[in-house]
CSV table of C-alpha atoms in Angstrom, one decimal:
chain,number,residue,atom,x,y,z
A,1163,MET,CA,0.0,0.0,0.0
A,1164,ILE,CA,1.1,3.6,-0.6
A,1165,PRO,CA,2.7,5.0,2.6
A,1166,LEU,CA,0.4,7.1,4.7
A,1167,ILE,CA,1.7,10.5,5.8
A,1168,ASP,CA,-1.3,11.9,7.8
A,1169,TYR,CA,-5.0,11.4,8.2
A,1170,ASP,CA,-8.2,12.9,9.7
A,1171,THR,CA,-8.3,12.2,13.5
A,1172,GLU,CA,-11.3,14.3,14.2
A,1173,HIS,CA,-13.9,11.8,12.8
A,1174,THR,CA,-14.5,8.1,13.5
A,1175,GLN,CA,-14.3,7.4,9.8
A,1176,PRO,CA,-11.5,9.7,8.4
A,1177,VAL,CA,-12.8,12.2,5.9
A,1178,TRP,CA,-9.3,12.7,4.4
A,1179,ILE,CA,-5.9,11.1,4.2
A,1180,HIS,CA,-2.5,12.3,3.0
A,1181,THR,CA,-0.3,9.8,1.3
A,1182,GLU,CA,3.0,9.7,-0.5
A,1183,LYS,CA,2.6,10.3,-4.3
A,1184,ALA,CA,2.4,7.3,-6.5
A,1185,LEU,CA,3.1,7.4,-10.2
A,1186,LYS,CA,0.4,6.3,-12.6
A,1187,THR,CA,0.9,2.9,-14.0
A,1188,THR,CA,-0.6,0.5,-16.6
A,1189,GLN,CA,-1.8,-3.0,-16.2
A,1190,LYS,CA,1.2,-4.1,-18.4
A,1191,GLN,CA,3.7,-2.4,-16.2
A,1192,LEU,CA,2.1,-3.9,-13.1
A,1193,CYS,CA,1.9,-7.4,-14.5
A,1194,ASN,CA,5.6,-7.2,-15.6
A,1195,ILE,CA,6.5,-6.9,-12.0
A,1196,ILE,CA,3.7,-9.0,-10.4
A,1197,LYS,CA,4.1,-11.8,-13.1
A,1198,CYS,CA,0.4,-12.0,-13.9
A,1199,ASP,CA,-1.1,-12.1,-17.4
A,1200,ASN,CA,-3.6,-9.5,-16.3
A,1201,LEU,CA,-4.9,-8.0,-13.0
A,1202,HIS,CA,-8.0,-10.2,-13.1
A,1203,GLN,CA,-5.7,-13.2,-12.8
A,1204,LEU,CA,-4.1,-11.7,-9.7
A,1205,VAL,CA,-7.5,-11.0,-8.1
A,1206,ASN,CA,-8.7,-14.5,-9.0
A,1207,MET,CA,-5.7,-15.9,-7.2
A,1208,ALA,CA,-6.4,-13.8,-4.2
A,1209,TRP,CA,-10.0,-15.0,-4.1
A,1210,ALA,CA,-8.8,-18.6,-4.4
A,1211,ILE,CA,-6.5,-18.0,-1.4
A,1212,THR,CA,-9.5,-16.6,0.7
A,1213,GLY,CA,-11.7,-19.6,-0.4
A,1214,LYS,CA,-14.7,-17.3,-0.7
A,1215,LYS,CA,-15.3,-17.8,-4.5
A,1216,LYS,CA,-15.8,-21.5,-4.7
A,1217,TYR,CA,-16.0,-21.6,-8.5
A,1218,LEU,CA,-12.3,-20.6,-8.6
A,1219,GLY,CA,-11.3,-23.6,-6.5
A,1220,ASN,CA,-8.6,-23.5,-3.9
A,1221,TYR,CA,-5.1,-22.0,-4.2
A,1222,GLU,CA,-3.4,-25.3,-5.0
A,1223,ASN,CA,-5.8,-25.9,-7.9
A,1224,TYR,CA,-5.4,-22.3,-9.1
A,1225,ALA,CA,-1.5,-22.6,-9.0
A,1226,SER,CA,-1.7,-25.9,-10.9
A,1227,HIS,CA,-3.9,-24.3,-13.5
A,1228,LEU,CA,-1.2,-21.6,-13.9
A,1229,ARG,CA,1.5,-24.2,-14.3
A,1230,GLU,CA,-0.5,-25.9,-17.0
A,1231,LYS,CA,-0.7,-22.5,-18.8
A,1232,GLY,CA,3.1,-22.3,-18.7
A,1233,LYS,CA,3.8,-20.1,-15.7
A,1234,SER,CA,7.1,-20.8,-13.9
A,1235,GLU,CA,7.3,-21.6,-10.2
A,1236,GLU,CA,9.2,-18.3,-9.7
A,1237,ASP,CA,6.4,-16.3,-11.4
A,1238,ILE,CA,3.7,-18.2,-9.4
A,1239,ASP,CA,5.6,-17.4,-6.2
A,1240,THR,CA,5.8,-13.7,-7.1
A,1241,MET,CA,2.2,-13.5,-8.0
A,1242,THR,CA,1.3,-15.4,-4.8
A,1243,GLU,CA,3.1,-12.7,-2.7
A,1244,TYR,CA,0.9,-10.0,-4.1
A,1245,ALA,CA,-2.3,-12.2,-4.0
A,1246,ASN,CA,-1.7,-12.9,-0.3
A,1247,THR,CA,-1.6,-9.2,0.4
A,1248,LEU,CA,-4.9,-8.8,-1.4
A,1249,ALA,CA,-6.4,-11.8,0.4
A,1250,ASP,CA,-5.3,-10.4,3.7
A,1251,LEU,CA,-7.0,-7.1,2.9
A,1252,ASN,CA,-10.2,-8.9,2.1
A,1253,SER,CA,-10.1,-11.3,5.1
A,1254,ASN,CA,-8.9,-9.0,7.8
A,1255,PHE,CA,-10.0,-5.5,6.7
A,1256,ASP,CA,-13.3,-6.0,4.8
A,1257,VAL,CA,-11.8,-4.7,1.6
A,1258,GLU,CA,-13.5,-6.0,-1.6
A,1259,LEU,CA,-11.1,-7.2,-4.3
A,1260,GLY,CA,-12.9,-6.3,-7.5
A,1261,ASP,CA,-11.3,-2.8,-7.8
A,1262,PHE,CA,-7.8,-4.3,-7.8
A,1263,SER,CA,-8.4,-5.6,-11.3
A,1264,ARG,CA,-8.2,-2.0,-12.5
A,1265,ALA,CA,-4.8,-0.3,-13.0
A,1266,ALA,CA,-6.4,3.0,-11.8
A,1267,ASN,CA,-6.4,1.6,-8.2
A,1268,TRP,CA,-2.6,0.9,-8.4
A,1269,GLY,CA,0.4,3.1,-8.7
A,1270,MET,CA,4.2,2.8,-8.6
A,1271,TYR,CA,6.1,4.0,-5.6
A,1272,GLN,CA,9.9,3.7,-5.5
A,1273,GLY,CA,9.7,1.3,-8.4
A,1274,LYS,CA,7.2,-1.1,-6.8
A,1275,PRO,CA,3.5,-1.6,-7.3
A,1276,VAL,CA,1.3,-0.1,-4.5
A,1277,ILE,CA,-2.4,0.1,-3.9
A,1278,VAL,CA,-3.6,3.7,-3.9
A,1279,ASP,CA,-7.3,3.1,-3.3
A,1280,VAL,CA,-8.8,0.7,-0.7
A,1281,GLY,CA,-12.2,2.3,-0.3
A,1282,PHE,CA,-14.2,-0.5,-1.8
A,1283,ASN,CA,-15.6,-2.5,1.2
A,1284,SER,CA,-18.7,-4.5,1.9
A,1285,ASN,CA,-20.6,-1.3,2.9
A,1286,VAL,CA,-19.9,0.4,-0.4
A,1287,LEU,CA,-20.7,-2.8,-2.3
A,1288,GLN,CA,-24.1,-3.1,-0.5
A,1289,GLN,CA,-25.0,0.6,-0.8
A,1290,TYR,CA,-24.0,1.2,-4.4
A,1291,TYR,CA,-23.7,-2.1,-6.3
A,1292,LYS,CA,-26.3,-4.6,-5.0
A,1293,ARG,CA,-29.6,-4.7,-6.7
């Protein structure tokens, strides 16, 4: 995640935050580092790790699928590191993962991919996206 500099301490839910500045990036630039074919693949791996999307199977099956598609163990390990971070955000902080398939929610900071927007949680999902 992008490093936090300061945030609103006057409200229970902060109204503002101040972070370091991340550079804009593209899906291609991110996937060159993360070793995914696209960001949907990364998000799907994270869902497989959480076990919350049964149709994706478990992590072991997902990794096997990637091996069958020609991914190296090193690439799978790299992608797994990033997917674990996303899975942790979902499991421990109620962050929904769908937005992370969009490059606009990522940036580059000191040459590394960082998440710049983690505002999509279950409350936002229910309020704005459920029918």
